[in-house]
Coordinates of C-alpha atoms and ligand atoms in Angstrom, one line a residue:
X386 CA -130.9 296.2 54.5
X387 CA -133.5 296.8 51.8
X388 CA -133.2 295.4 48.3
X389 CA -135.4 297.2 45.8
X390 CA -137.3 295.1 43.4
X391 CA -138.3 296.8 40.1
X392 CA -140.2 294.4 37.9
X393 CA -143.6 292.8 38.1
X394 CA -145.6 295.7 39.7
X395 CA -146.3 299.4 39.1
X396 CA -144.3 300.5 42.2
X397 CA -141.0 299.0 43.2
X398 CA -141.1 297.2 46.5
X399 CA -138.3 296.7 49.0
X400 CA -137.2 293.3 50.2
X401 CA -135.9 293.7 53.8
X402 CA -133.5 291.4 55.5
X403 CA -130.8 291.5 58.1
X404 CA -127.3 292.3 56.9
X405 CA -124.8 293.8 59.4
X406 CA -122.3 296.0 57.6
X407 CA -118.7 296.6 58.9
X408 CA -118.7 298.2 62.3
X409 CA -122.5 298.0 62.8
X410 CA -124.3 296.1 65.4
X411 CA -124.2 292.4 64.9
X412 CA -127.2 290.1 65.7
X413 CA -127.1 288.6 69.2
X414 CA -127.6 284.9 68.8
X415 CA -128.5 282.1 71.2
X416 CA -128.1 278.4 70.6
X417 CA -130.9 276.1 71.9
X418 CA -131.5 272.4 71.9
X419 CA -135.2 271.5 71.8
X420 CA -136.3 268.1 73.1
X421 CA -138.8 266.6 70.6
X422 CA -139.4 263.5 72.7
X423 CA -142.1 263.9 75.4
X424 CA -142.7 267.4 76.9
X425 CA -141.4 270.2 74.9
X426 CA -138.2 271.3 76.6
X427 CA -135.8 274.0 75.5
X428 CA -132.3 274.3 76.8
X429 CA -129.8 277.1 76.1
X430 CA -126.2 276.1 75.4
X431 CA -124.1 278.4 77.5
X432 CA -121.0 279.8 75.9
X433 CA -117.8 279.7 77.8
X434 CA -117.8 282.4 80.5
X435 CA -115.0 284.5 79.1
X436 CA -115.0 288.3 78.7
X437 CA -113.1 288.0 75.4
X438 CA -116.3 286.4 73.9
X439 CA -118.4 289.5 74.8
X440 CA -119.4 289.8 71.1
X441 CA -119.2 286.5 69.3
X442 CA -120.1 284.3 66.3
X443 CA -121.1 280.7 66.4
X444 CA -119.3 279.3 63.4
X445 CA -120.0 275.6 63.7
X446 CA -122.5 273.3 65.4
X447 CA -122.5 269.5 65.1
X448 CA -123.9 266.6 67.1
X449 CA -121.0 264.6 68.6
X450 CA -123.1 261.9 70.3
X451 CA -126.8 261.6 70.9
X452 CA -126.5 263.9 74.0
X453 CA -123.5 266.1 73.2
X454 CA -122.9 268.7 70.6
X455 CA -119.7 270.4 69.4
X456 CA -119.9 274.1 69.1
X457 CA -117.3 276.6 67.9
X458 CA -117.3 280.1 69.3
X459 CA -115.4 283.0 67.7
X460 CA -114.9 286.5 69.0
X461 CA -115.9 289.4 66.9
X462 CA -112.3 290.3 66.1
X463 CA -112.0 286.8 64.8
X464 CA -108.6 286.1 66.5
X465 CA -109.8 283.9 69.4
X466 CA -111.8 280.8 69.0
X467 CA -113.1 278.1 71.4
X468 CA -114.2 274.7 70.5
X469 CA -116.5 273.3 73.1
X470 CA -118.5 270.1 73.8
X471 CA -121.9 270.9 75.2
X472 CA -124.3 268.7 77.2
X473 CA -127.6 268.9 75.4
X474 CA -129.5 268.1 78.6
X475 CA -127.9 270.7 80.8
X476 CA -126.5 273.3 78.4
X477 CA -123.1 273.2 80.1
X478 CA -120.3 273.6 77.5
X479 CA -116.8 272.4 78.3
X480 CA -113.8 273.9 76.4
X481 CA -111.9 271.3 74.3
X482 CA -109.6 273.6 72.5
X483 CA -108.7 277.3 72.3
X484 CA -107.0 279.0 69.4
X485 CA -105.5 282.4 69.1
X486 CA -103.9 284.2 66.2
X487 CA -102.1 287.4 65.5
X488 CA -103.8 287.5 62.1
X489 CA -107.4 286.4 61.7
X490 CA -108.4 282.8 62.4
X491 CA -109.0 281.1 59.1
X492 CA -111.3 278.1 58.4
X493 CA -113.6 278.4 61.4
X494 CA -116.6 276.6 59.9
X495 CA -115.2 273.1 59.7
X496 CA -116.9 270.3 61.5
X497 CA -114.8 268.0 63.8
X498 CA -115.1 264.2 63.7
X499 CA -115.8 262.0 66.7
X500 CA -115.3 258.4 67.6
X501 CA -118.6 256.6 68.4
X502 CA -118.2 257.0 72.1
X503 CA -117.5 260.7 71.7
X504 CA -114.2 260.4 73.6
X505 CA -111.9 261.0 70.6
X506 CA -112.2 264.2 68.7
X507 CA -110.4 265.1 65.4
X508 CA -110.2 268.6 64.1
X509 CA -107.9 270.7 62.0
X510 CA -106.0 273.6 63.3
X511 CA -103.1 275.8 62.1
X512 CA -99.7 274.6 63.5
X513 CA -96.3 276.3 63.0
X514 CA -94.2 274.5 60.4
X515 CA -91.2 276.7 60.0
X516 CA -90.5 279.6 57.7
X517 CA -93.8 279.8 55.9
X518 CA -95.9 280.0 59.1
X519 CA -98.7 277.8 60.1
X520 CA -100.3 275.0 58.1
X521 CA -103.5 273.1 58.8
X522 CA -103.2 269.7 60.4
X523 CA -105.3 267.1 62.1
X524 CA -105.3 267.2 65.9
X525 CA -106.6 264.4 68.0
X526 CA -108.0 265.2 71.4
X527 CA -108.7 262.2 73.7
X528 CA -110.9 262.7 76.8
X529 CA -109.8 260.7 79.9
X530 CA -113.1 259.3 81.3
X531 CA -112.8 260.4 85.0
X532 CA -110.7 263.5 84.7
X533 CA -111.2 266.8 82.9
X534 CA -107.8 266.5 81.3
X535 CA -107.6 265.7 77.6
X536 CA -104.5 264.7 75.7
X537 CA -103.9 266.6 72.5
X538 CA -101.7 265.2 69.7
X539 CA -101.0 266.3 66.1
X540 CA -101.5 263.4 63.7
X541 CA -100.0 265.1 60.7
X542 CA -97.3 267.7 60.1
X543 CA -95.4 269.4 57.3
X544 CA -95.5 272.4 55.0
X545 CA -98.8 271.5 53.4
X546 CA -102.5 271.6 54.4
X547 CA -105.1 269.1 55.3
X548 CA -108.1 270.4 53.2
X549 CA -110.8 268.1 54.6
X550 CA -111.1 265.4 57.3
X551 CA -113.4 262.8 55.8
X552 CA -113.9 259.9 58.1
X553 CA -112.6 257.9 61.1
X554 CA -112.7 254.1 61.0
X555 CA -113.3 252.8 64.5
X556 CA -112.2 249.3 63.7
X557 CA -108.8 250.0 62.1
X558 CA -108.4 253.3 63.9
X559 CA -107.5 255.0 60.7
X560 CA -108.3 258.6 59.8
X561 CA -109.1 259.5 56.2
X562 CA -108.5 263.0 54.8
X563 CA -107.7 265.1 51.7
X564 CA -104.5 267.2 51.6
X565 CA -102.1 269.2 49.5
X566 CA -99.1 267.1 50.4
X567 CA -98.5 266.2 46.8
X568 CA -98.5 270.0 45.9
X569 CA -100.8 273.0 46.5
X570 CA -102.5 272.6 43.2
X571 CA -103.6 269.0 44.0
X572 CA -105.9 267.2 46.4
X573 CA -105.3 263.6 47.3
X574 CA -106.9 261.0 49.6
X575 CA -104.7 259.8 52.4
X576 CA -105.2 257.5 55.4
X577 CA -103.2 257.8 58.7
X578 CA -102.8 255.7 61.8
X579 CA -104.2 257.4 64.9
X580 CA -101.7 255.4 67.0
X581 CA -98.0 254.7 67.1
X582 CA -96.0 257.0 64.8
X583 CA -99.1 258.1 62.8
X584 CA -97.9 256.5 59.6
X585 CA -99.8 257.8 56.6
X586 CA -100.2 256.7 53.0
X587 CA -101.6 258.3 49.8
X588 CA -104.4 256.2 48.4
X589 CA -105.0 258.2 45.2
X590 CA -101.5 259.4 44.2
X591 CA -101.0 256.5 41.8
X592 CA -104.5 256.3 40.5
X593 CA -104.0 258.1 37.2
X594 CA -102.4 261.2 35.7
X595 CA -105.8 262.5 34.8
X596 CA -106.8 262.7 38.4
X597 CA -104.9 265.2 40.5
X598 CA -107.8 266.9 42.3
X599 CA -109.8 264.4 44.3
X600 CA -112.9 264.9 46.4
X601 CA -115.3 262.3 47.9
X602 CA -116.9 260.7 50.8
X603 CA -117.1 257.4 52.7
X604 CA -120.3 255.5 53.3
X605 CA -121.3 255.1 57.0
X606 CA -119.8 251.7 57.6
X607 CA -116.6 252.8 55.9
X608 CA -116.7 249.9 53.3
X609 CA -116.8 252.2 50.3
X610 CA -115.5 255.4 49.1
X611 CA -117.3 257.6 46.5
X612 CA -114.4 259.1 44.6
X613 CA -115.0 262.3 42.7
X614 CA -112.1 263.0 40.4
X615 CA -112.4 266.7 39.7
X616 CA -109.6 267.2 37.3
X617 CA -107.3 268.0 35.5
X618 CA -109.1 265.9 32.8
X619 CA -112.8 265.5 32.5
X620 CA -114.3 264.7 35.9
X621 CA -115.8 261.3 36.9
X622 CA -117.5 259.6 39.8
X623 CA -116.7 256.1 40.8
X624 CA -117.1 253.8 43.8
X625 CA -114.0 252.3 45.4
X626 CA -113.3 249.8 48.1
X627 CA -110.4 250.1 50.4
X628 CA -108.4 247.0 50.8
X629 CA -105.9 246.5 53.6
X630 CA -103.2 243.9 53.8
X631 CA -103.0 243.2 57.5
X632 CA -100.2 240.6 57.1
X633 CA -97.7 243.0 55.6
X634 CA -94.7 243.5 57.8
X635 CA -93.9 247.0 56.4
X636 CA -96.5 249.4 57.7
X637 CA -96.3 251.6 54.6
X638 CA -98.5 251.2 51.6
X639 CA -100.6 248.4 53.0
X640 CA -103.8 249.9 51.8
X641 CA -105.1 250.5 48.4
X642 CA -108.2 251.4 46.5
X643 CA -110.0 249.0 44.2
X644 CA -112.6 250.3 41.8
X645 CA -115.9 248.4 42.1
X646 CA -118.3 250.5 40.1
X647 CA -118.2 253.5 37.7
X648 CA -121.0 255.9 38.4
X649 CA -120.5 258.8 36.0
X650 CA -117.9 258.8 33.3
X651 CA -119.1 261.9 31.3
X652 CA -118.5 260.1 28.0
X653 CA -120.6 262.6 26.1
X654 CA -118.5 265.5 27.4
X655 CA -115.3 263.6 26.6
X656 CA -116.4 262.9 23.1
X657 CA -117.4 266.5 22.5
X658 CA -114.1 267.8 23.8
X659 CA -112.1 265.4 21.8
X660 CA -113.5 267.1 18.7
X661 CA -112.7 270.6 19.9
X662 CA -109.6 272.7 20.0
X663 CA -109.3 272.8 23.8
X664 CA -106.7 275.1 25.4
X665 CA -103.2 273.9 26.3
X666 CA -102.7 274.3 30.1
X667 CA -99.4 275.2 31.6
X668 CA -98.2 275.9 35.2
X669 CA -95.4 278.2 36.2
X670 CA -93.7 279.2 39.5
X671 CA -92.3 282.7 39.8
X672 CA -89.8 283.0 42.7
X673 CA -90.0 286.3 44.7
X674 CA -87.8 287.3 47.6
X675 CA -89.5 285.2 50.2
X676 CA -92.5 283.6 48.5
X677 CA -93.6 282.0 45.3
X678 CA -96.3 283.1 42.8
X679 CA -98.0 280.2 41.1
X680 CA -99.5 280.8 37.8
X681 CA -101.7 278.9 35.3
X682 CA -101.6 279.8 31.6
X683 CA -104.1 278.7 29.0
X684 CA -102.9 278.8 25.4
X685 CA -104.9 278.2 22.2
X686 CA -104.5 274.7 20.8
X687 CA -102.8 276.0 17.7
X688 CA -100.4 278.1 19.6
X689 CA -97.2 279.3 17.7
X690 CA -94.4 281.2 19.3
X691 CA -94.1 283.7 16.5
X692 CA -97.7 284.9 16.7
X693 CA -99.0 287.7 18.9
X694 CA -101.8 286.9 21.4
X695 CA -103.9 289.2 23.6
X696 CA -103.8 288.4 27.3
X697 CA -106.7 288.0 29.7
X698 CA -105.9 287.9 33.4
X699 CA -108.6 286.2 35.6
X700 CA -108.4 287.5 39.1
X701 CA -110.0 285.8 42.1
X702 CA -107.8 286.9 45.0
X703 CA -110.3 286.2 47.8
X704 CA -108.2 285.9 51.0
X705 CA -107.4 282.3 51.6
X706 CA -108.7 281.3 48.1
X707 CA -106.9 279.6 45.3
X708 CA -107.3 280.1 41.6
X709 CA -104.4 278.0 40.3
X710 CA -105.3 274.3 40.8
X711 CA -105.7 271.2 38.8
X712 CA -109.5 271.3 39.1
X713 CA -111.3 271.0 35.8
X714 CA -112.9 274.2 34.8
X715 CA -114.6 275.5 31.6
X716 CA -116.4 278.8 31.1
X717 CA -116.6 281.9 28.9
X718 CA -112.8 282.4 29.3
X719 CA -112.2 279.0 27.7
X720 CA -114.1 280.3 24.7
X721 CA -111.9 283.3 24.5
X722 CA -108.9 281.0 24.3
X723 CA -110.3 278.4 21.9
X724 CA -112.4 280.6 19.6
X725 CA -110.7 284.1 19.8
X726 CA -107.1 283.2 20.3
X727 CA -106.6 284.8 23.6
X728 CA -104.1 283.6 26.3
X729 CA -105.6 283.4 29.7
X730 CA -103.6 283.6 33.0
X731 CA -104.5 283.0 36.6
X732 CA -102.1 283.8 39.5
X733 CA -102.0 283.1 43.2
X734 CA -99.8 285.4 45.3
X735 CA -99.9 287.0 48.7
X736 CA -103.2 286.6 50.4
X737 CA -103.9 283.3 48.8
X738 CA -104.4 280.0 50.6
X739 CA -102.7 276.6 50.9
X740 CA -99.1 278.0 51.1
X741 CA -98.9 278.8 54.8
X742 CA -100.4 281.5 57.0
X743 CA -97.4 284.0 56.5
X744 CA -98.4 284.5 52.9
X745 CA -102.1 284.6 53.8
X746 CA -101.8 287.1 56.7
X747 CA -99.7 289.6 54.9
X748 CA -102.7 291.4 53.5
X749 CA -104.1 292.2 56.9
X750 CA -105.1 295.8 57.4
X751 CA -104.1 296.6 53.7
X752 CA -106.3 294.5 51.5
X753 CA -105.8 294.9 47.8
X754 CA -102.3 296.5 47.8
X755 CA -100.2 293.4 47.7
X756 CA -102.6 291.3 45.7
X757 CA -102.7 294.0 43.0
X758 CA -98.9 294.3 43.1
X759 CA -98.6 290.5 42.6
X760 CA -101.0 290.4 39.7
X761 CA -99.2 293.4 38.1
X762 CA -95.7 291.9 38.6
X763 CA -96.9 288.6 37.2
X764 CA -97.9 290.3 34.0
X765 CA -95.1 292.9 33.7
X766 CA -92.1 290.8 34.6
X767 CA -93.2 287.4 33.6
X768 CA -95.9 287.2 30.9
X769 CA -95.3 290.4 29.0
X770 CA -91.7 289.7 28.2
X771 CA -92.8 286.6 26.3
X772 CA -92.5 287.6 22.6
X773 CA -95.8 286.0 21.8
X774 CA -97.9 288.3 24.0
X775 CA -99.2 291.5 22.5
X776 CA -98.5 294.2 25.2
X777 CA -101.1 296.5 23.8
X778 CA -104.0 294.0 24.2
X779 CA -104.2 293.1 27.9
X780 CA -107.4 292.8 29.9
X781 CA -108.6 291.6 33.3
X782 CA -111.7 290.2 34.8
X783 CA -112.8 289.5 38.4
X784 CA -115.9 289.2 40.6
X785 CA -116.6 290.3 44.2
X786 CA -113.2 290.6 45.8
X787 CA -111.6 289.8 42.5
X788 CA -113.6 292.7 41.0
X789 CA -112.0 294.9 43.6
X790 CA -108.5 293.8 42.7
X791 CA -109.3 294.0 39.0
X792 CA -110.5 297.6 39.5
X793 CA -107.2 298.4 41.3
X794 CA -105.2 296.9 38.6
X795 CA -107.0 298.7 35.8
X796 CA -106.6 302.1 37.5
X797 CA -102.9 301.6 38.2
X798 CA -100.7 303.7 36.0
X799 CA -98.0 301.0 35.9
X800 CA -100.4 298.4 34.8
X801 CA -100.6 297.4 31.1
X802 CA -104.3 296.4 31.4
X803 CA -106.3 298.6 29.1
X804 CA -109.7 297.0 29.6
X805 CA -111.3 295.4 32.5
X806 CA -114.7 293.8 33.4
X807 CA -115.9 293.4 37.0
X808 CA -118.9 291.5 38.3
X809 CA -120.5 292.5 41.6
X810 CA -117.3 294.3 42.7
X811 CA -116.6 295.2 46.3
X812 CA -115.7 298.9 46.1
X813 CA -115.9 300.0 49.7
X814 CA -115.4 297.6 52.6
X815 CA -117.6 299.7 54.9
X816 CA -120.6 298.7 52.8
X817 CA -119.7 295.0 53.0
X818 CA -120.6 292.3 55.6
X819 CA -119.2 292.9 59.1
X820 CA -117.9 289.3 59.4
X821 CA -116.0 289.7 56.1
X822 CA -114.6 293.2 56.3
X823 CA -113.7 293.1 60.0
X824 CA -111.8 289.9 59.5
X825 CA -109.2 291.6 57.3
X826 CA -109.5 295.3 58.3
X827 CA -110.7 295.3 61.9
X828 CA -113.4 297.7 63.0
X829 CA -113.9 300.9 61.0
X830 CA -114.4 302.8 64.3
X831 CA -112.7 304.6 65.9
X832 CA -109.9 304.4 63.4
X833 CA -111.2 304.2 59.8
X834 CA -107.8 304.6 58.0
X835 CA -107.6 301.0 56.8
X836 CA -111.1 301.3 55.3
X837 CA -110.4 304.7 53.7
X838 CA -107.2 303.4 52.2
X839 CA -109.0 300.4 50.7
X840 CA -111.8 302.4 49.3
X841 CA -111.8 302.4 45.4
X842 CA -113.1 306.0 45.3
X843 CA -109.6 307.3 45.4
X844 CA -108.8 305.6 42.1
X845 CA -111.8 307.0 40.2
X846 CA -109.7 309.6 38.4
X847 CA -107.4 306.9 37.1
X848 CA -110.0 305.1 35.0
X849 CA -110.1 307.8 32.4
X850 CA -108.5 306.2 29.4
X851 CA -109.5 302.6 30.2
X852 CA -112.4 300.5 29.0
X853 CA -114.3 299.6 32.1
X854 CA -117.3 297.3 32.2
X855 CA -119.2 297.0 35.5
X856 CA -121.9 294.3 35.8
X857 CA -124.1 294.1 38.8
X858 CA -127.4 292.3 39.5
X859 CA -129.6 294.9 41.3
X860 CA -130.9 292.5 43.9
X861 CA -127.4 291.2 44.8
X862 CA -127.9 290.2 48.5
X863 CA -124.2 289.6 49.1
X864 CA -122.4 292.5 47.5
X865 CA -125.0 295.2 47.3
X866 CA -125.6 297.3 44.2
X867 CA -124.7 300.2 46.5
X868 CA -121.0 299.3 45.9
X869 CA -121.3 300.0 42.2
X870 CA -123.6 303.0 42.7
X871 CA -121.0 304.6 44.9
X872 CA -118.1 304.0 42.6
X873 CA -120.0 305.2 39.6
X874 CA -120.9 308.4 41.3
X875 CA -117.1 309.0 41.7
X876 CA -116.4 308.0 38.1
X877 CA -119.0 310.5 36.9
X878 CA -117.5 313.2 39.1
X879 CA -114.1 312.5 37.5
X880 CA -115.6 312.4 34.0
X881 CA -114.4 308.9 33.5
X882 CA -115.8 306.6 30.9
X883 CA -117.5 303.3 32.0
X884 CA -120.1 300.9 30.8
X885 CA -122.7 299.6 33.3
X886 CA -124.7 296.5 32.8
X887 CA -127.4 295.6 35.3
X888 CA -129.5 292.5 35.8
X889 CA -132.8 293.7 37.3
X890 CA -134.0 291.9 40.4
X891 CA -131.3 289.2 39.9
X892 CA -129.4 288.0 43.0
X893 CA -125.7 287.5 43.6
X894 CA -125.7 283.8 42.6
X895 CA -127.3 284.2 39.2
X896 CA -129.6 281.2 39.0
X897 CA -131.6 282.0 35.8
X898 CA -130.0 280.1 33.0
X899 CA -130.9 282.7 30.4
X900 CA -129.2 285.5 32.5
X901 CA -126.1 283.3 33.0
X902 CA -125.8 282.9 29.2
X903 CA -126.4 286.6 28.7
X904 CA -123.6 287.3 31.2
X905 CA -121.1 284.9 29.5
X906 CA -121.9 286.3 26.1
X907 CA -121.5 289.9 27.3
X908 CA -118.1 289.1 28.7
X909 CA -116.9 287.3 25.6
X910 CA -118.2 290.3 23.5
X911 CA -116.5 292.8 25.7
X912 CA -113.1 291.1 25.5
X913 CA -113.4 290.2 21.9
X914 CA -113.9 293.9 21.1
X915 CA -111.1 294.9 23.5
X916 CA -108.7 292.4 21.9
X917 CA -109.7 293.2 18.3
X918 CA -106.8 294.5 16.3
X919 CA -107.3 298.1 15.1
X920 CA -108.8 298.2 11.6
X921 CA -106.0 300.3 10.2
X922 CA -103.3 297.9 11.3
X923 CA -105.4 295.0 10.0
X924 CA -105.7 296.7 6.6
X925 CA -102.0 297.4 6.5
X926 CA -101.3 293.8 7.2
X927 CA -103.6 292.8 4.4
X928 CA -101.8 295.2 2.1
X929 CA -98.5 293.7 3.0
X930 CA -99.8 290.3 2.3
X931 CA -101.1 291.4 -1.0
X932 CA -97.7 293.0 -1.9
X933 CA -96.1 289.7 -0.9
X934 CA -98.3 287.9 -3.3
X935 CA -97.7 290.5 -6.0
Ligands
NAG2227 C1 -107.4 290.5 68.5 O1 -107.8 291.6 67.8 C2 -108.0 292.8 68.6 C3 -108.6 293.8 67.7 O2 -107.7 294.0 66.6 C4 -106.7 293.1 69.3 O3 -107.0 294.2 70.2 C5 -106.2 291.9 70.2 O4 -105.0 292.2 70.7 C6 -106.1 290.7 69.3 N1 -105.8 289.5 70.1 C7 -104.8 288.7 69.8 C8 -104.7 287.5 70.6 O5 -104.1 288.9 68.8
NAG2228 C1 -114.4 256.2 86.5 O1 -115.3 256.3 87.5 C2 -116.3 255.3 87.5 C3 -117.3 255.7 88.6 O2 -117.0 256.8 89.3 C4 -115.7 254.0 87.8 O3 -116.6 252.9 87.8 C5 -114.7 253.7 86.7 O4 -113.9 252.5 86.9 C6 -113.7 254.9 86.6 N1 -112.8 254.7 85.4 C7 -111.5 254.9 85.4 C8 -110.8 254.7 84.1 O5 -110.9 255.2 86.4
NAG2229 C1 -114.5 308.4 26.6 O1 -114.7 307.7 25.4 C2 -114.7 308.5 24.3 C3 -115.0 307.6 23.1 O2 -114.2 306.4 23.2 C4 -113.4 309.2 24.1 O3 -113.5 310.0 23.0 C5 -113.1 310.0 25.3 O4 -111.9 310.6 25.2 C6 -113.2 309.2 26.5 N1 -113.2 310.0 27.7 C7 -112.2 309.9 28.6 C8 -112.4 310.9 29.7 O5 -111.4 309.1 28.5

């Protein structure tokens, strides 16, 4: 792939780098261990001898002990994975676990945890939990010293996900992890016994109402936990100590967290926000036939039922992602709510994560269709029938995959959205990274139908009477500018109106602060204009008011 660079010299230059697109040749990789002690010695780690791994990815590498490393191998179709333990000195890899899936295998980059002797291995894998499919839980694999047999046990179960395995305490034999057991919007810290009946307890559920979304890490000797409260209120960082009551007869709730030191309380931010009209946040569940849509709605602080507000839908939609959570978040869309009286909605439907693999895998081979339908239904059947929403002023925004869904929504005749902005949109999955596109659509050859159906080009004629803003950095290394170029060529062919804003030589993750602010301001301006009441109407209203006064 060549990224053209335009500024700084008389002739543009090309920046070349490796980027396999869907269906193209993938790089062949080899994993080596190099001995840095004594004579230089390089050993190749040999992947399991299995024809199903003819083309493969290495999705995770981690030292297990000083001489062994854990390696995860995934086939190109991304539906077979092998977790192995490799001897660094010989390169021999022994299979510890194999996974297969009818859909794609999700969460393949996560690192397992080991006991110090390397004999116990903890990792997450998807396990069937009834009607909603599989959920991610902790498995414990114990190697028996003189046999090749391992015992495999699930430490947790239920229709919720482990989101991160944090640490294993050798002394107490407890495993610490974050999960969605308290609800998909939340993350809490738990500990569980790795013996007996695997009792578990929530350590942060009763901490405070202002803390529903926890992150953090343990120090090496397990004595302290660095707790990062990430929402719903202003985030803070604090050091906690775990305290166990070993004398307790009841095994439940014998462990709690004691705060020992506040690191970062974000007082300045809190003070600033206290003096501002911050949005009111609401959560809703919409029940569908066999799944639930979750929704987050931000209303202006001075919200009144009898007023009419414009609606902005923020679309993420990346498969396995989540846009409705209790995580603290503030950006240009918050400004639209607080300063321009818009109502902002986010919605997680089919294809989203943390609600079981059935919901996730439904989009396989037909990306976009169901996600768009869910977003549209959410507006049409739930939000728009609220009297306080102005049906004529509806907009949507999304980036990358969300930009793809936003474009679908905007070009849908049944959709009320009249303006949409997209940032670095994916418009054609054949132009996108092989590992991404093939995961959801398979190979484009020999049968390209899934790719053709997902291509936005078909929709070009349906953008005619919409306000469409496309923003794309020209040196976007992840979603190439080519996506936008191709879509625009179609829009021109169909004589459709669009506005294009580029950021010359800027990459996908815009690092330049000035550019970021420019982007935020552009989006605020675009939606402010889109949501502005027509002059005439405004004047009529004024006239009415004047008449009232008269
Ligand atoms: C994995 O995907 C390939 C290609 O789509 C398919 O032929 C194969 O049957 C799948 N394997 C499993 C275990 O589902
Ligand atoms: C495993 O084998 C070693 C030597 O071969 C022996 O010393 C040890 O006792 C054996 N351990 C078990 C648990 O059988
Ligand atoms: C493009 O925009 C102009 C000005 O808003 C409008 O007059 C024209 O009808 C639009 N064209 C299409 C094809 O919608």
